Amino acid sequence: QVQLVESGGGLVQAGGSLRLSCTASGRTLSRYPMGWFRQAPGKERDFVAALSMYGTITAYADSVKGRFTISRDNAKNTLYLQMNSLKPEDTALYYCAAVATFSSFTVYKDPKDYDYWGQGTQVTVSS
């Protein structure tokens, strides 16, 4: 099993920045495609950003492109989501996830493709 734990969420004013972290135990994250998703109250879980195995390919939702950056620190076995120019619309519970079964060096945007999930960290952006 891959154990994922998110941290770094909080309350921030519009235009501010936060960096979310996802720490893994038991497995090496660089061996897995990874992703960030978010879910607001009453809404479905939406794709935010993804990183391919070994970090060679990245992808972002249109709503966060140019503002968010997904990255991985292999030495610390940690996945990050740097969030800049935050908007109230970014308010949600953010989850990191890992794909266990895959057949291509690519990114995955569908939550159904992911096998391991963290517990989530809350991000609230005030206006």
Short mmCIF file of C-alpha atoms in Angstrom, two decimals:
data_model
loop_
_atom_site.label_atom_id
_atom_site.label_comp_id
_atom_site.label_asym_id
_atom_site.label_seq_id
_atom_site.Cartn_x
_atom_site.Cartn_y
_atom_site.Cartn_z
CA GLN A 1 0.00 0.00 0.00
CA VAL A 2 1.02 3.59 -0.66
CA GLN A 3 0.31 5.88 2.29
CA LEU A 4 -0.24 9.51 1.25
CA VAL A 5 -0.61 12.46 3.62
CA GLU A 6 -1.34 16.01 2.45
CA SER A 7 -0.43 19.16 4.35
CA GLY A 8 0.04 22.89 3.79
CA GLY A 9 -3.54 24.02 3.39
CA GLY A 10 -5.01 26.99 5.19
CA LEU A 11 -6.76 30.33 4.91
CA VAL A 12 -5.29 32.88 2.52
CA GLN A 13 -6.45 36.12 0.90
CA ALA A 14 -7.05 36.35 -2.83
CA GLY A 15 -3.79 36.87 -4.67
CA GLY A 16 -1.79 35.01 -2.06
CA SER A 17 0.19 31.78 -2.32
CA LEU A 18 0.31 28.38 -0.67
CA ARG A 19 2.39 25.26 -1.20
CA LEU A 20 0.73 21.93 -0.59
CA SER A 21 2.80 18.86 0.25
CA CYS A 22 2.04 15.18 -0.15
CA THR A 23 4.33 12.83 1.75
CA ALA A 24 4.48 9.14 0.91
CA SER A 25 5.41 6.22 3.10
CA GLY A 26 6.22 2.70 1.97
CA ARG A 27 6.83 3.48 -1.72
CA THR A 28 8.98 5.70 -3.90
CA LEU A 29 6.77 8.36 -5.51
CA SER A 30 9.00 8.81 -8.55
CA ARG A 31 7.93 5.33 -9.70
CA TYR A 32 4.27 6.35 -9.94
CA PRO A 33 2.21 8.82 -11.96
CA MET A 34 0.87 11.39 -9.48
CA GLY A 35 -1.91 13.93 -9.40
CA TRP A 36 -3.68 16.64 -7.44
CA PHE A 37 -7.47 16.90 -7.31
CA ARG A 38 -9.87 19.18 -5.48
CA GLN A 39 -13.45 19.03 -4.32
CA ALA A 40 -15.65 21.89 -3.15
CA PRO A 41 -18.78 21.31 -1.02
CA GLY A 42 -21.58 19.93 -3.17
CA LYS A 43 -19.27 19.53 -6.17
CA GLU A 44 -17.57 16.60 -7.88
CA ARG A 45 -13.88 15.91 -7.49
CA ASP A 46 -12.01 17.80 -10.22
CA PHE A 47 -8.61 17.35 -11.80
CA VAL A 48 -6.05 20.02 -10.93
CA ALA A 49 -2.58 18.85 -12.00
CA ALA A 50 -0.70 15.67 -12.86
CA LEU A 51 2.87 14.45 -13.14
CA SER A 52 4.00 11.41 -15.12
CA MET A 53 6.23 8.63 -13.88
CA TYR A 54 9.73 10.09 -13.28
CA GLY A 55 8.27 13.58 -13.76
CA THR A 56 8.83 13.87 -17.50
CA ILE A 57 5.34 15.16 -18.37
CA THR A 58 3.00 17.59 -16.61
CA ALA A 59 -0.60 18.62 -17.17
CA TYR A 60 -2.89 21.24 -15.63
CA ALA A 61 -6.55 22.10 -15.59
CA ASP A 62 -7.29 25.22 -17.63
CA SER A 63 -8.52 27.00 -14.52
CA VAL A 64 -5.12 26.76 -12.80
CA LYS A 65 -2.72 26.84 -15.74
CA GLY A 66 -0.08 29.50 -15.26
CA ARG A 67 -0.81 29.81 -11.54
CA PHE A 68 -0.16 26.32 -10.13
CA THR A 69 2.94 24.14 -10.46
CA ILE A 70 3.19 20.43 -9.66
CA SER A 71 6.60 19.06 -8.70
CA ARG A 72 8.29 16.25 -6.80
CA ASP A 73 11.30 16.11 -4.50
CA ASN A 74 12.67 12.61 -4.88
CA ALA A 75 15.10 12.97 -1.98
CA LYS A 76 12.22 13.77 0.38
CA ASN A 77 9.75 11.45 -1.37
CA THR A 78 7.29 14.34 -1.44
CA LEU A 79 4.91 15.73 -4.06
CA TYR A 80 4.18 19.48 -4.10
CA LEU A 81 1.57 21.81 -5.51
CA GLN A 82 2.72 25.42 -5.58
CA MET A 83 -0.33 27.68 -5.82
CA ASN A 84 0.11 31.34 -6.72
CA SER A 85 -2.38 34.13 -7.46
CA LEU A 86 -5.06 32.27 -5.55
CA LYS A 87 -8.71 33.05 -6.22
CA PRO A 88 -11.84 32.44 -4.13
CA GLU A 89 -12.83 29.86 -6.76
CA ASP A 90 -9.81 27.79 -5.68
CA THR A 91 -11.42 27.10 -2.31
CA ALA A 92 -11.73 23.33 -1.91
CA LEU A 93 -10.42 20.23 -0.22
CA TYR A 94 -7.26 19.23 -2.07
CA TYR A 95 -6.19 15.60 -2.50
CA CYS A 96 -3.02 14.01 -3.81
CA ALA A 97 -3.21 10.62 -5.50
CA ALA A 98 -1.06 7.94 -7.13
CA VAL A 99 -1.65 5.53 -10.01
CA ALA A 100 -0.61 1.94 -9.26
CA THR A 101 -1.56 0.30 -12.57
CA PHE A 102 -0.52 2.00 -15.80
CA SER A 103 0.79 1.09 -19.24
CA SER A 104 2.29 4.31 -20.57
CA PHE A 105 4.65 7.10 -19.54
CA THR A 106 1.94 9.71 -19.52
CA VAL A 107 -0.24 11.80 -17.22
CA TYR A 108 -3.64 10.75 -15.88
CA LYS A 109 -6.51 13.19 -15.43
CA ASP A 110 -9.38 10.86 -14.58
CA PRO A 111 -9.77 10.17 -10.84
CA LYS A 112 -10.90 6.65 -11.75
CA ASP A 113 -7.33 5.91 -12.87
CA TYR A 114 -5.96 6.55 -9.38
CA ASP A 115 -5.57 3.85 -6.77
CA TYR A 116 -4.17 5.64 -3.72
CA TRP A 117 -5.48 8.83 -2.13
CA GLY A 118 -4.55 11.07 0.76
CA GLN A 119 -7.03 12.36 3.32
CA GLY A 120 -7.13 15.87 1.85
CA THR A 121 -6.06 19.32 3.04
CA GLN A 122 -8.41 22.32 3.10
CA VAL A 123 -7.61 25.47 1.13
CA THR A 124 -9.81 28.51 1.72
CA VAL A 125 -9.29 31.71 -0.27
CA SER A 126 -11.04 34.85 0.95
CA SER A 127 -11.90 37.86 -1.18
#
